[in-house]
CSV table of C-alpha atoms in Angstrom, one decimal:
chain,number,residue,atom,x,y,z
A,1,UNK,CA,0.0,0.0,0.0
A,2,UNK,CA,2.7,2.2,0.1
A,3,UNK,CA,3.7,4.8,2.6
A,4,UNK,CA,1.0,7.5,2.7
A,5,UNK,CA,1.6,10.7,4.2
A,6,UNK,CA,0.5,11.0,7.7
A,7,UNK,CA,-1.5,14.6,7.8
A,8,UNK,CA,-3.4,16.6,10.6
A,9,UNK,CA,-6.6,17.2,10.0
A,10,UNK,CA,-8.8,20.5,9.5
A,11,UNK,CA,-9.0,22.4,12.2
A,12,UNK,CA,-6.3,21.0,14.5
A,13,UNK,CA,-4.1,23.3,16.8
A,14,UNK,CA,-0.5,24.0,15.7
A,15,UNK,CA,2.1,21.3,15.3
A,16,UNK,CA,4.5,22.9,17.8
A,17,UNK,CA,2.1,24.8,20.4
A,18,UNK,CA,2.3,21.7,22.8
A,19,UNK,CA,-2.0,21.5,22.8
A,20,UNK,CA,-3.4,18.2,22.0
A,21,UNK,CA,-4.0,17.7,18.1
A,22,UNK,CA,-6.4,15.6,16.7
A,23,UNK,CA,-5.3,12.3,15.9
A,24,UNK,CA,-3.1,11.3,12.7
A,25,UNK,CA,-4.8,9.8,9.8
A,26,UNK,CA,-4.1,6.5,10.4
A,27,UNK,CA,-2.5,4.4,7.0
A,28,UNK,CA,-5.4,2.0,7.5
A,29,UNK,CA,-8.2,3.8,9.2
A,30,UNK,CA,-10.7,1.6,9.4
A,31,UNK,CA,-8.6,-0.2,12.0
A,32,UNK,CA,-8.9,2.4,14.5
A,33,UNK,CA,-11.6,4.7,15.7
A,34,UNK,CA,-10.2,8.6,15.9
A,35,UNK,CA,-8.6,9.5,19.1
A,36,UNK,CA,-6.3,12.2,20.3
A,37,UNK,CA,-2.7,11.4,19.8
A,38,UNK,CA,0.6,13.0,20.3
A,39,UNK,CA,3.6,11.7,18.5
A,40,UNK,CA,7.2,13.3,18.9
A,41,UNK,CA,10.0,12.2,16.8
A,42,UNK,CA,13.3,12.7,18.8
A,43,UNK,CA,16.3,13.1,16.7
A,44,UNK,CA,19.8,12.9,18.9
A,45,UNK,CA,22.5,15.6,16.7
A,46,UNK,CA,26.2,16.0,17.1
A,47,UNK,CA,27.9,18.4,15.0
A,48,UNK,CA,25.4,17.4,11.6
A,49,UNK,CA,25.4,20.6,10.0
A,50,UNK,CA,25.9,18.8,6.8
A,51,UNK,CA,23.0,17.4,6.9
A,52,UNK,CA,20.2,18.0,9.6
A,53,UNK,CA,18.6,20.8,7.3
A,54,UNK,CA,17.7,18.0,4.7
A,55,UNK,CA,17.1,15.2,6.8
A,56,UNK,CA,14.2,17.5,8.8
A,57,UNK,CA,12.8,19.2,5.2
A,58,UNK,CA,12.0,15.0,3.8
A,59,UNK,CA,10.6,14.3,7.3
A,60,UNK,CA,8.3,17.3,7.3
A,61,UNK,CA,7.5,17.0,4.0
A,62,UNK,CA,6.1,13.8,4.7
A,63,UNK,CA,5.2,13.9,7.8
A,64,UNK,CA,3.2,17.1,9.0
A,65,UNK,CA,1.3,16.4,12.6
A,66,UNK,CA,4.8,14.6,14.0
A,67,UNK,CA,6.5,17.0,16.3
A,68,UNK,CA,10.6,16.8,16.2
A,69,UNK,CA,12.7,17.4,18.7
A,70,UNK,CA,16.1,17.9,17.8
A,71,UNK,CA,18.8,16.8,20.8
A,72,UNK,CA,22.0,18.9,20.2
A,73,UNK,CA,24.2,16.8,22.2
A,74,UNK,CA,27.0,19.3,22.2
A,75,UNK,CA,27.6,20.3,18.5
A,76,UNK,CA,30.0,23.0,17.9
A,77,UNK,CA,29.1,23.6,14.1
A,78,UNK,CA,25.2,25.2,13.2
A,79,UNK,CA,23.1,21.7,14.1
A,80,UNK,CA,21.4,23.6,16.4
A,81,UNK,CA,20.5,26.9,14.1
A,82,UNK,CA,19.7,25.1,11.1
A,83,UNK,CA,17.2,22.4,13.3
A,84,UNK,CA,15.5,25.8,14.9
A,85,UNK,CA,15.3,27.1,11.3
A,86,UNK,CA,14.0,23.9,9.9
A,87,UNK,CA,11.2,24.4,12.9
A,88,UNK,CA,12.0,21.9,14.9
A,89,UNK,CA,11.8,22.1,18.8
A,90,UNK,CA,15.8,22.0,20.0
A,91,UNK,CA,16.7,20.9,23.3
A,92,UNK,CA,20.9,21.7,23.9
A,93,UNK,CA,22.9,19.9,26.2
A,94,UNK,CA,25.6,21.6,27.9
A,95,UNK,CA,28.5,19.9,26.0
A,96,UNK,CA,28.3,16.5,24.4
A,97,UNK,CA,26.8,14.3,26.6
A,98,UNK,CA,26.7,10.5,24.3
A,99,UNK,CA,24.0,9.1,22.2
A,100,UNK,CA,22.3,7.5,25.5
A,101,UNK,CA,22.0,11.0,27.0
A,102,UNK,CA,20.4,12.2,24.1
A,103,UNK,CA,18.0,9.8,23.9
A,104,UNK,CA,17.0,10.0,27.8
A,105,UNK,CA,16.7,13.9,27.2
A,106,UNK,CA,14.3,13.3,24.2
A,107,UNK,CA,12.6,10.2,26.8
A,108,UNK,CA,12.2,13.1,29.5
A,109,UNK,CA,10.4,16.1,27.6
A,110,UNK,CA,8.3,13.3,25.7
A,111,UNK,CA,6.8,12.1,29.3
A,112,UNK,CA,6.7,15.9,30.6
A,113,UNK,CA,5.1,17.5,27.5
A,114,UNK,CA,2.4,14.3,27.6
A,115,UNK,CA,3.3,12.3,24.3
A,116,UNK,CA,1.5,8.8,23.6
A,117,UNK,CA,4.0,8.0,21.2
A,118,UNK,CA,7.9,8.4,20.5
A,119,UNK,CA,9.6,7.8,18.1
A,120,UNK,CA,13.5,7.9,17.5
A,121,UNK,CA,15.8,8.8,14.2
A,122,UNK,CA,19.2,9.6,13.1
A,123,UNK,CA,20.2,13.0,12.2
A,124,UNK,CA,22.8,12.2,9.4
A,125,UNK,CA,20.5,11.0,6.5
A,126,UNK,CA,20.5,6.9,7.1
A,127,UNK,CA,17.4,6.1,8.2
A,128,UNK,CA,14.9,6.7,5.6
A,129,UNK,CA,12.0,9.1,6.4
A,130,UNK,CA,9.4,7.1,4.1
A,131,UNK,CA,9.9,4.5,6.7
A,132,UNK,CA,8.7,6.2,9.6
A,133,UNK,CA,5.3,4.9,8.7
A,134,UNK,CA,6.5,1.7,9.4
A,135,UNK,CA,7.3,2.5,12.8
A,136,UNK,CA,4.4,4.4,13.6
A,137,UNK,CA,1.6,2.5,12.1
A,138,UNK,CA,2.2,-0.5,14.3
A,139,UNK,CA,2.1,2.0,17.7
A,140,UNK,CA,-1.0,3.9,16.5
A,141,UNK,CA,-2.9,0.3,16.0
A,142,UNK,CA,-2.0,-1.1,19.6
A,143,UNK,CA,-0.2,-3.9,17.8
A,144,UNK,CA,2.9,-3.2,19.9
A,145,UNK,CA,4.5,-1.3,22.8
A,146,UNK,CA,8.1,-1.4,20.6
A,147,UNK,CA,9.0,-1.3,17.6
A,148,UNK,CA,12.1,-1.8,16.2
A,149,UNK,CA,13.4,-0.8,12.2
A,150,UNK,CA,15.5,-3.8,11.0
A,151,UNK,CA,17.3,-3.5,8.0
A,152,UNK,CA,18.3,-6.9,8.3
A,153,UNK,CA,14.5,-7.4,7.4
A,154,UNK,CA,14.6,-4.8,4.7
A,155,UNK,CA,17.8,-4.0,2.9
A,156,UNK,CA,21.0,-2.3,3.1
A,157,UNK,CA,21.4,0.7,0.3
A,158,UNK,CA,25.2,0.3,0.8
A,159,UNK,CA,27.6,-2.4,1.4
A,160,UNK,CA,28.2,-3.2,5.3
A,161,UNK,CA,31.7,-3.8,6.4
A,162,UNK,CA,32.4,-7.1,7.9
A,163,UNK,CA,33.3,-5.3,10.9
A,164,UNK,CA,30.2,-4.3,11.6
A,165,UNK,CA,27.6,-6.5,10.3
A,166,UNK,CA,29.0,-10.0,11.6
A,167,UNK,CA,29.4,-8.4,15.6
A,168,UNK,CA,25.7,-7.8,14.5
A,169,UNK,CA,24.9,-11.2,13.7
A,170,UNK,CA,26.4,-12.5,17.0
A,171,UNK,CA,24.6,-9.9,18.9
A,172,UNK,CA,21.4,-11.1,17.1
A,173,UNK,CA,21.9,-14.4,18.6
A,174,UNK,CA,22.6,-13.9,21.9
A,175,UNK,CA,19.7,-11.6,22.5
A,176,UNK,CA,17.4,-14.1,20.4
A,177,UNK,CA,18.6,-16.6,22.8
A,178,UNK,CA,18.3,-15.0,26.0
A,179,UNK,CA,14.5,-13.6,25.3
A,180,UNK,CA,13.1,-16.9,23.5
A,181,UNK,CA,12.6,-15.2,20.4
A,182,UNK,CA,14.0,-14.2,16.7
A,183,UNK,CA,15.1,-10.7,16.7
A,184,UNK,CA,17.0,-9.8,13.7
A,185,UNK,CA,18.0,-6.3,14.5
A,186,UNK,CA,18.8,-5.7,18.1
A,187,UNK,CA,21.0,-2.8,17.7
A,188,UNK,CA,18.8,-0.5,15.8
A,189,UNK,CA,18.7,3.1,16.5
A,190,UNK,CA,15.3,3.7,14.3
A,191,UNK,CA,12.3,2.7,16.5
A,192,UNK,CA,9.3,3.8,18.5
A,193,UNK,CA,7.6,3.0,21.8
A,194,UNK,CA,4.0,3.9,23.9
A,195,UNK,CA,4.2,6.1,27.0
A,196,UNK,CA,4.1,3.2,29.3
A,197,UNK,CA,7.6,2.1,27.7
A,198,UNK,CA,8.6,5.4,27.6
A,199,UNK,CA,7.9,5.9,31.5
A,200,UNK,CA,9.3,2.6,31.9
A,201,UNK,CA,12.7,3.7,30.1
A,202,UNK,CA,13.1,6.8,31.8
A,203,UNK,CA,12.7,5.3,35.3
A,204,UNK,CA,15.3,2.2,34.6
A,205,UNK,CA,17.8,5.1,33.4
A,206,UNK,CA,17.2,7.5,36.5
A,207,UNK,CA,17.6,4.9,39.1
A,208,UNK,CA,20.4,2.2,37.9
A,209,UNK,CA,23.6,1.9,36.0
A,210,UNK,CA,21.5,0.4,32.8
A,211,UNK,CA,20.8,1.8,29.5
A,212,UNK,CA,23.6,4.4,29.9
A,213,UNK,CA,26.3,2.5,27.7
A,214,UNK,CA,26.1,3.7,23.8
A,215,UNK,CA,27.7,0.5,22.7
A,216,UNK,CA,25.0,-1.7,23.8
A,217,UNK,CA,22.4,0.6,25.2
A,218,UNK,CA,19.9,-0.8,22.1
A,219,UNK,CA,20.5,-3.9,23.0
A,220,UNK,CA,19.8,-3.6,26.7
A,221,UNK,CA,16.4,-2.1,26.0
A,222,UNK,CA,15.8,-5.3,23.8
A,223,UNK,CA,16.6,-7.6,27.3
A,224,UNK,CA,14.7,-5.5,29.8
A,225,UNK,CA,11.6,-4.7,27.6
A,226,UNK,CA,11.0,-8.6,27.1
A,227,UNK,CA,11.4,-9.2,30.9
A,228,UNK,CA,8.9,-6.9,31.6
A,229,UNK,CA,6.6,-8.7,28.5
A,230,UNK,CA,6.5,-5.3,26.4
A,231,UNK,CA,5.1,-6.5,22.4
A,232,UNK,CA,8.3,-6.4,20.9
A,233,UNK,CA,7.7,-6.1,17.0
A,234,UNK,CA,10.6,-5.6,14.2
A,235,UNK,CA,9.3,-3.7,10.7
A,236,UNK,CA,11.6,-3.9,7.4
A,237,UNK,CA,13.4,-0.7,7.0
A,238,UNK,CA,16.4,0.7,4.3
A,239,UNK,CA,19.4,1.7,5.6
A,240,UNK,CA,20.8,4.4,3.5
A,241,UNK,CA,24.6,5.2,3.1
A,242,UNK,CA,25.6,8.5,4.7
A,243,UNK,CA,26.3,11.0,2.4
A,244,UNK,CA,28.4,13.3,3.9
A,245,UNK,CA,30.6,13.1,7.5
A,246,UNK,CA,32.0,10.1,9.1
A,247,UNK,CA,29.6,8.3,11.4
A,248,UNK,CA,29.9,8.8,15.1
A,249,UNK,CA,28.6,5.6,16.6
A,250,UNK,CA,31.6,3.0,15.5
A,251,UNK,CA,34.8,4.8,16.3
A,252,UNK,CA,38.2,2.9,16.9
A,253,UNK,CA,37.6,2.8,20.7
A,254,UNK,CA,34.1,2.1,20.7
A,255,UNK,CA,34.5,-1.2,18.8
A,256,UNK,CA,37.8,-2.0,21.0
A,257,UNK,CA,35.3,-1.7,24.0
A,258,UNK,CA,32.2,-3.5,22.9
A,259,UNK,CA,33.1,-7.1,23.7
A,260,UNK,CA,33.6,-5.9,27.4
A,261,UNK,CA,30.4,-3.8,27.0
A,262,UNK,CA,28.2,-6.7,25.8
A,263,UNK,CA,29.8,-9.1,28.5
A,264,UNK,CA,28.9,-6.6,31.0
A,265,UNK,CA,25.4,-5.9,29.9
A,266,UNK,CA,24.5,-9.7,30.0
A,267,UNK,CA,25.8,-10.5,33.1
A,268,UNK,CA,23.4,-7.7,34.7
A,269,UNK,CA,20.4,-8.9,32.6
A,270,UNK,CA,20.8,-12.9,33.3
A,271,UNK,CA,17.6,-12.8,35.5
């Protein structure tokens, strides 16, 4: 069927005043009666100058009734002018935080501005805005309290080193193993979750040592959102290649440290 655009209807309040808005036309309406809904797309940044300004244009040009929140972890380039020019909301941290931060900052203002749904996105161009329907659709139908984009379900627009895809494979395993079931993607950064997950995220992060590593920080929400029997559901995505910078999330020293980072968040997840 496509991806249809996901549009507010007549009469709704503005897409950035914070007021409830009526809810978004559904891609299959006729599975859901109309509701009000709030969605927030939060989209961590770190020196993406380059490429924020497109990224946000496809996404709203798509996508009119999702709010963004842009999470300027730090950057020391015009992320955070050209996000605020683009019209999205823009939340600065004082000096760059990490990728988990980020995503806890966009989990906080989600719960205290009253969103039913978030959603999460790269700013640098790789995950494909036409997908975000895949995401959401899932959320909006009560079909699922996660869900995650997995390329290995869609396809890759570029070649993967072997660096980085096998590690992924064996990560795919060991999570499939430990929760009882397939998961083909466990360290995707493209994916959505329900307030009650949301909540549930945020409180984990306050009060313990877990979900802070960016190495395996996906991976950990994978093992504590099936303990706690959240739906986990997986949707085919693209990966695009990035088209300009060097990506952030691989470096030399993060992949030395990952082995000890993934032994370290099993241990603390075995019951």
């Amino acid at each position: 069927a496509g991806n249809p655009k996901l549009t507010l209807k007549k009469g709704s309040e503005d897409i950035l005043s914070g007021t409830k808005r009526t809810l978004l036309a559904s891609p299959s309406p006729e599975a859901r009666k109309e509701a009000v809904q709030k969605v927030l797309l939060v989209m961590p940044a770190w020196n993406e100058q380059e490429s924020i300004g497109r990224v946000l244009r496809e996404i709203r040009s798509q996508y009119t009734d999702i709010d963004i929140l842009v999470v300027n972890d730090g950057s020391q380039d015009r992320t955070s002018f050209i996000a605020k020019e683009e019209g999205a909301l823009v939340l600065n941290h004082n000096g760059n935080q990490g990728y988990t931060a980020a995503i806890q900052s966009g989990r906080c203002y989600a719960w205290n501005n009253g969103y039913e749904f978030v959603l999460f996105a790269d700013a640098d161009g790789q995950h494909r805005p036409a997908d975000i329907s895949h995401i959401l659709e899932p959320l909006l139908k009560d079909e699922a309290d996660i869900v995650r984009g997995a390329r290995e379900l869609g396809q890759y627009a570029w070649k993967e080193p072997f660096h980085l895809r096998y590690p992924r494979l064996i990560c795919s395993i060991l999570v499939s193993l430990k929760v009882q079931r397939w998961i083909t993607d466990p360290t995707s950064g493209f994916k959505g979750e329900t307030r009650k997950v949301t909540g549930y995220f945020k409180t984990v992060y306050d009060t313990s040592s877990k979900i802070h590593l960016t190495n395996t920080n996906d991976i950990e929400e994978c093992l504590l959102a099936s303990k706690k029997r959240f739906r986990i559901m997986e949707m085919p995505v693209i990966m695009l290649s990035r088209e300009v910078g060097e990506t952030k999330c691989y470096s030399p020293r993060q992949l030395l440290k990952f082995p000890v980072d993934l032994i370290r968040t099993f241990a603390r997840n075995l019951w």
